[in-house]
Amino acid sequence: MECKGFSLKVFYNERRKFVLVCDFELLGKKFVEGHYILDVSREYYEGECANEEEVAVQIKDADYVSLIGDQSVKLGINEGLVHKDAIVKVQGIPFAIFINTLT
């Protein structure tokens, strides 16, 4: 599948909404640095090809959001879900998680 945006995967577990977002070009890659392993496996992260607006709609009411890649993490920051100090980088690839504890 050719995609120039994001891979967006949404699923539900009981009453919780989980959203996985990664820059599409990172799918299927694995990054290792020290004791950190960032495995962007297709089995877990591959979803629909989405643009920025589609991702923004899905992450706004999610209980758990995983963001991998420059554009994905930037979107999380712009939407107010991620603080720049909460970003971890593995081999230069940014990664952030948002967990909504208010629902």
Tab-separated table of N, CA and C in Angstrom:
chain	number	residue	atom	x	y	z
A	1	MET	N	0.850	-1.178	0.000
A	1	MET	CA	0.000	0.000	0.000
A	1	MET	C	0.894	1.239	0.000
A	2	GLU	N	0.624	2.166	-0.881
A	2	GLU	CA	1.369	3.429	-0.967
A	2	GLU	C	0.613	4.488	-0.167
A	3	CYS	N	1.303	5.101	0.772
A	3	CYS	CA	0.681	6.113	1.623
A	3	CYS	C	1.720	7.171	1.947
A	4	LYS	N	1.344	8.411	1.858
A	4	LYS	CA	2.275	9.493	2.153
A	4	LYS	C	1.957	10.155	3.488
A	5	GLY	N	1.017	9.604	4.232
A	5	GLY	CA	0.615	10.209	5.499
A	5	GLY	C	0.939	9.339	6.689
A	6	PHE	N	-0.102	8.939	7.372
A	6	PHE	CA	0.016	8.196	8.614
A	6	PHE	C	-0.637	6.826	8.483
A	7	SER	N	-0.159	5.892	9.288
A	7	SER	CA	-0.889	4.653	9.489
A	7	SER	C	-1.714	4.871	10.748
A	8	LEU	N	-3.009	4.648	10.657
A	8	LEU	CA	-3.936	4.891	11.759
A	8	LEU	C	-4.692	3.610	12.071
A	9	LYS	N	-4.544	3.140	13.302
A	9	LYS	CA	-5.251	1.936	13.731
A	9	LYS	C	-6.049	2.274	14.988
A	10	VAL	N	-7.337	1.985	14.948
A	10	VAL	CA	-8.223	2.258	16.078
A	10	VAL	C	-8.869	0.948	16.492
A	11	PHE	N	-8.830	0.665	17.788
A	11	PHE	CA	-9.538	-0.510	18.283
A	11	PHE	C	-10.038	-0.242	19.693
A	12	TYR	N	-10.958	-1.092	20.126
A	12	TYR	CA	-11.600	-0.911	21.425
A	12	TYR	C	-11.390	-2.154	22.273
A	13	ASN	N	-11.237	-1.934	23.581
A	13	ASN	CA	-11.098	-3.004	24.552
A	13	ASN	C	-12.011	-2.633	25.707
A	14	GLU	N	-13.057	-3.387	25.894
A	14	GLU	CA	-14.096	-3.058	26.862
A	14	GLU	C	-14.621	-1.662	26.550
A	15	ARG	N	-14.393	-0.682	27.410
A	15	ARG	CA	-14.906	0.669	27.169
A	15	ARG	C	-13.814	1.638	26.744
A	16	ARG	N	-12.646	1.166	26.438
A	16	ARG	CA	-11.504	2.026	26.129
A	16	ARG	C	-11.220	2.074	24.632
A	17	LYS	N	-10.866	3.270	24.162
A	17	LYS	CA	-10.512	3.468	22.758
A	17	LYS	C	-8.994	3.617	22.653
A	18	PHE	N	-8.389	2.772	21.844
A	18	PHE	CA	-6.948	2.787	21.613
A	18	PHE	C	-6.679	3.274	20.194
A	19	VAL	N	-5.731	4.193	20.058
A	19	VAL	CA	-5.376	4.718	18.745
A	19	VAL	C	-3.867	4.614	18.576
A	20	LEU	N	-3.450	3.934	17.522
A	20	LEU	CA	-2.032	3.782	17.195
A	20	LEU	C	-1.758	4.564	15.927
A	21	VAL	N	-0.773	5.452	15.986
A	21	VAL	CA	-0.447	6.305	14.849
A	21	VAL	C	1.055	6.258	14.622
A	22	CYS	N	1.449	6.070	13.373
A	22	CYS	CA	2.871	6.182	13.047
A	22	CYS	C	3.025	6.781	11.659
A	23	ASP	N	4.159	7.425	11.456
A	23	ASP	CA	4.490	7.898	10.118
A	23	ASP	C	4.565	6.654	9.242
A	24	PHE	N	3.848	6.646	8.149
A	24	PHE	CA	3.675	5.432	7.359
A	24	PHE	C	4.992	4.773	6.951
A	25	GLU	N	5.999	5.585	6.640
A	25	GLU	CA	7.267	5.021	6.165
A	25	GLU	C	8.026	4.249	7.244
A	26	LEU	N	7.586	4.326	8.503
A	26	LEU	CA	8.253	3.603	9.590
A	26	LEU	C	7.694	2.200	9.803
A	27	LEU	N	6.555	1.892	9.178
A	27	LEU	CA	5.941	0.567	9.353
A	27	LEU	C	6.912	-0.547	8.990
A	28	GLY	N	6.970	-1.544	9.845
A	28	GLY	CA	7.806	-2.706	9.579
A	28	GLY	C	9.257	-2.534	9.991
A	29	LYS	N	9.590	-1.407	10.600
A	29	LYS	CA	10.978	-1.158	10.993
A	29	LYS	C	11.154	-1.329	12.496
A	30	LYS	N	12.388	-1.612	12.884
A	30	LYS	CA	12.727	-1.809	14.291
A	30	LYS	C	13.941	-0.954	14.611
A	31	PHE	N	13.871	-0.236	15.729
A	31	PHE	CA	14.946	0.655	16.139
A	31	PHE	C	15.420	0.249	17.533
A	32	VAL	N	16.722	0.152	17.704
A	32	VAL	CA	17.302	-0.264	18.979
A	32	VAL	C	18.376	0.737	19.366
A	33	GLU	N	18.310	1.185	20.616
A	33	GLU	CA	19.323	2.090	21.144
A	33	GLU	C	19.431	1.852	22.648
A	34	GLY	N	20.574	1.350	23.081
A	34	GLY	CA	20.737	1.032	24.497
A	34	GLY	C	19.713	-0.006	24.918
A	35	HIS	N	18.967	0.296	25.978
A	35	HIS	CA	17.946	-0.650	26.446
A	35	HIS	C	16.563	-0.367	25.854
A	36	TYR	N	16.476	0.583	24.935
A	36	TYR	CA	15.202	0.892	24.277
A	36	TYR	C	15.066	0.126	22.964
A	37	ILE	N	13.899	-0.466	22.762
A	37	ILE	CA	13.564	-1.121	21.498
A	37	ILE	C	12.230	-0.541	21.032
A	38	LEU	N	12.225	0.003	19.848
A	38	LEU	CA	11.011	0.557	19.252
A	38	LEU	C	10.701	-0.283	18.019
A	39	ASP	N	9.751	-1.197	18.168
A	39	ASP	CA	9.402	-2.139	17.108
A	39	ASP	C	8.075	-1.707	16.483
A	40	VAL	N	8.146	-1.138	15.300
A	40	VAL	CA	6.952	-0.638	14.609
A	40	VAL	C	6.441	-1.752	13.689
A	41	SER	N	6.054	-2.849	14.298
A	41	SER	CA	5.656	-4.027	13.525
A	41	SER	C	4.353	-3.785	12.773
A	42	ARG	N	4.288	-4.339	11.578
A	42	ARG	CA	3.067	-4.228	10.773
A	42	ARG	C	1.900	-4.929	11.474
A	43	GLU	N	2.181	-6.027	12.146
A	43	GLU	CA	1.123	-6.784	12.822
A	43	GLU	C	0.398	-5.926	13.860
A	44	TYR	N	1.118	-5.052	14.530
A	44	TYR	CA	0.505	-4.249	15.586
A	44	TYR	C	0.102	-2.853	15.115
A	45	TYR	N	0.940	-2.186	14.354
A	45	TYR	CA	0.720	-0.777	14.025
A	45	TYR	C	0.023	-0.513	12.698
A	46	GLU	N	0.025	-1.481	11.779
A	46	GLU	CA	-0.542	-1.183	10.463
A	46	GLU	C	-2.055	-1.038	10.530
A	47	GLY	N	-2.516	0.083	10.011
A	47	GLY	CA	-3.945	0.362	9.950
A	47	GLY	C	-4.259	1.015	8.620
A	48	GLU	N	-5.206	1.921	8.638
A	48	GLU	CA	-5.593	2.629	7.419
A	48	GLU	C	-4.640	3.785	7.150
A	49	CYS	N	-4.447	4.079	5.881
A	49	CYS	CA	-3.708	5.273	5.494
A	49	CYS	C	-4.602	6.472	5.825
A	50	ALA	N	-4.054	7.435	6.548
A	50	ALA	CA	-4.862	8.576	6.982
A	50	ALA	C	-4.087	9.875	6.823
A	51	ASN	N	-4.836	10.957	6.707
A	51	ASN	CA	-4.201	12.272	6.667
A	51	ASN	C	-4.253	12.888	8.069
A	52	GLU	N	-3.691	14.071	8.198
A	52	GLU	CA	-3.593	14.734	9.500
A	52	GLU	C	-4.959	14.979	10.138
A	53	GLU	N	-5.923	15.399	9.359
A	53	GLU	CA	-7.250	15.690	9.889
A	53	GLU	C	-7.933	14.430	10.417
A	54	GLU	N	-7.808	13.330	9.684
A	54	GLU	CA	-8.418	12.070	10.117
A	54	GLU	C	-7.802	11.583	11.423
A	55	VAL	N	-6.496	11.720	11.547
A	55	VAL	CA	-5.823	11.314	12.783
A	55	VAL	C	-6.270	12.202	13.938
A	56	ALA	N	-6.313	13.517	13.712
A	56	ALA	CA	-6.696	14.461	14.768
A	56	ALA	C	-8.078	14.138	15.330
A	57	VAL	N	-9.016	13.785	14.471
A	57	VAL	CA	-10.367	13.441	14.923
A	57	VAL	C	-10.330	12.218	15.835
A	58	GLN	N	-9.561	11.207	15.475
A	58	GLN	CA	-9.525	9.963	16.244
A	58	GLN	C	-8.812	10.105	17.588
A	59	ILE	N	-7.761	10.901	17.645
A	59	ILE	CA	-6.996	10.973	18.898
A	59	ILE	C	-7.665	11.860	19.948
A	60	LYS	N	-8.569	12.737	19.534
A	60	LYS	CA	-9.176	13.682	20.485
A	60	LYS	C	-9.983	13.005	21.582
A	61	ASP	N	-10.645	11.895	21.282
A	61	ASP	CA	-11.465	11.237	22.303
A	61	ASP	C	-10.933	9.853	22.678
A	62	ALA	N	-9.657	9.624	22.402
A	62	ALA	CA	-9.063	8.318	22.705
A	62	ALA	C	-8.646	8.228	24.173
A	63	ASP	N	-8.653	7.008	24.687
A	63	ASP	CA	-8.175	6.754	26.046
A	63	ASP	C	-6.676	6.486	26.060
A	64	TYR	N	-6.165	5.945	24.962
A	64	TYR	CA	-4.741	5.621	24.845
A	64	TYR	C	-4.310	5.953	23.425
A	65	VAL	N	-3.216	6.703	23.304
A	65	VAL	CA	-2.689	7.056	21.986
A	65	VAL	C	-1.197	6.768	21.965
A	66	SER	N	-0.753	6.043	20.961
A	66	SER	CA	0.669	5.795	20.727
A	66	SER	C	1.049	6.506	19.436
A	67	LEU	N	2.099	7.326	19.506
A	67	LEU	CA	2.541	8.119	18.357
A	67	LEU	C	4.007	7.824	18.074
A	68	ILE	N	4.314	7.443	16.827
A	68	ILE	CA	5.693	7.146	16.448
A	68	ILE	C	6.035	7.895	15.169
A	69	GLY	N	7.146	8.619	15.213
A	69	GLY	CA	7.632	9.334	14.036
A	69	GLY	C	7.498	10.839	14.183
A	70	ASP	N	8.285	11.560	13.403
A	70	ASP	CA	8.312	13.023	13.483
A	70	ASP	C	6.936	13.649	13.300
A	71	GLN	N	6.241	13.278	12.240
A	71	GLN	CA	4.948	13.898	11.935
A	71	GLN	C	3.865	13.484	12.929
A	72	SER	N	3.880	12.228	13.349
A	72	SER	CA	2.878	11.745	14.305
A	72	SER	C	3.020	12.441	15.649
A	73	VAL	N	4.240	12.525	16.147
A	73	VAL	CA	4.478	13.165	17.438
A	73	VAL	C	4.190	14.664	17.351
A	74	LYS	N	4.564	15.282	16.249
A	74	LYS	CA	4.274	16.710	16.052
A	74	LYS	C	2.767	16.958	16.106
A	75	LEU	N	1.993	16.069	15.501
A	75	LEU	CA	0.539	16.195	15.536
A	75	LEU	C	0.024	16.080	16.969
A	76	GLY	N	0.572	15.135	17.733
A	76	GLY	CA	0.183	14.991	19.137
A	76	GLY	C	0.479	16.239	19.951
A	77	ILE	N	1.601	16.877	19.673
A	77	ILE	CA	1.950	18.135	20.345
A	77	ILE	C	0.970	19.231	19.943
A	78	ASN	N	0.719	19.356	18.650
A	78	ASN	CA	-0.188	20.395	18.148
A	78	ASN	C	-1.611	20.241	18.680
A	79	GLU	N	-2.028	18.999	18.933
A	79	GLU	CA	-3.374	18.741	19.456
A	79	GLU	C	-3.427	18.852	20.983
A	80	GLY	N	-2.293	19.118	21.615
A	80	GLY	CA	-2.253	19.310	23.060
A	80	GLY	C	-2.224	18.037	23.877
A	81	LEU	N	-1.928	16.900	23.250
A	81	LEU	CA	-1.886	15.627	23.972
A	81	LEU	C	-0.503	15.287	24.505
A	82	VAL	N	0.522	15.822	23.878
A	82	VAL	CA	1.895	15.447	24.213
A	82	VAL	C	2.703	16.699	24.539
A	83	HIS	N	3.437	16.638	25.631
A	83	HIS	CA	4.376	17.712	25.972
A	83	HIS	C	5.729	17.339	25.388
A	84	LYS	N	6.451	18.327	24.897
A	84	LYS	CA	7.736	18.054	24.240
A	84	LYS	C	8.729	17.352	25.159
A	85	ASP	N	8.597	17.521	26.475
A	85	ASP	CA	9.502	16.854	27.412
A	85	ASP	C	9.144	15.386	27.637
A	86	ALA	N	8.000	14.943	27.122
A	86	ALA	CA	7.556	13.556	27.305
A	86	ALA	C	7.912	12.670	26.117
A	87	ILE	N	8.718	13.188	25.208
A	87	ILE	CA	9.073	12.444	23.999
A	87	ILE	C	10.368	11.674	24.225
A	88	VAL	N	10.350	10.407	23.847
A	88	VAL	CA	11.546	9.564	23.886
A	88	VAL	C	12.001	9.379	22.447
A	89	LYS	N	13.302	9.400	22.221
A	89	LYS	CA	13.827	9.135	20.878
A	89	LYS	C	14.682	7.880	20.914
A	90	VAL	N	14.441	7.021	19.941
A	90	VAL	CA	15.228	5.803	19.765
A	90	VAL	C	15.816	5.876	18.366
A	91	GLN	N	17.112	5.909	18.277
A	91	GLN	CA	17.818	6.101	17.007
A	91	GLN	C	17.272	7.320	16.254
A	92	GLY	N	16.940	8.365	16.983
A	92	GLY	CA	16.450	9.594	16.375
A	92	GLY	C	14.974	9.602	16.038
A	93	ILE	N	14.281	8.486	16.256
A	93	ILE	CA	12.850	8.392	15.959
A	93	ILE	C	12.055	8.751	17.218
A	94	PRO	N	11.234	9.812	17.173
A	94	PRO	CA	10.460	10.192	18.357
A	94	PRO	C	9.265	9.266	18.587
A	95	PHE	N	8.974	9.070	19.875
A	95	PHE	CA	7.899	8.186	20.308
A	95	PHE	C	7.238	8.818	21.530
A	96	ALA	N	5.920	8.816	21.569
A	96	ALA	CA	5.201	9.357	22.724
A	96	ALA	C	3.910	8.580	22.930
A	97	ILE	N	3.495	8.525	24.185
A	97	ILE	CA	2.245	7.866	24.557
A	97	ILE	C	1.401	8.857	25.349
A	98	PHE	N	0.111	8.870	25.060
A	98	PHE	CA	-0.847	9.660	25.822
A	98	PHE	C	-1.852	8.698	26.428
A	99	ILE	N	-2.094	8.826	27.734
A	99	ILE	CA	-3.102	8.020	28.414
A	99	ILE	C	-4.063	8.974	29.105
A	100	ASN	N	-5.331	8.882	28.756
A	100	ASN	CA	-6.359	9.726	29.356
A	100	ASN	C	-6.848	9.050	30.627
A	101	THR	N	-6.507	9.609	31.758
A	101	THR	CA	-6.909	9.023	33.039
A	101	THR	C	-8.185	9.652	33.580
A	102	LEU	N	-8.779	10.558	32.822
A	102	LEU	CA	-9.969	11.270	33.295
A	102	LEU	C	-11.275	10.603	32.901
A	103	THR	N	-11.212	9.547	32.094
A	103	THR	CA	-12.465	8.905	31.678
A	103	THR	C	-12.759	7.692	32.513
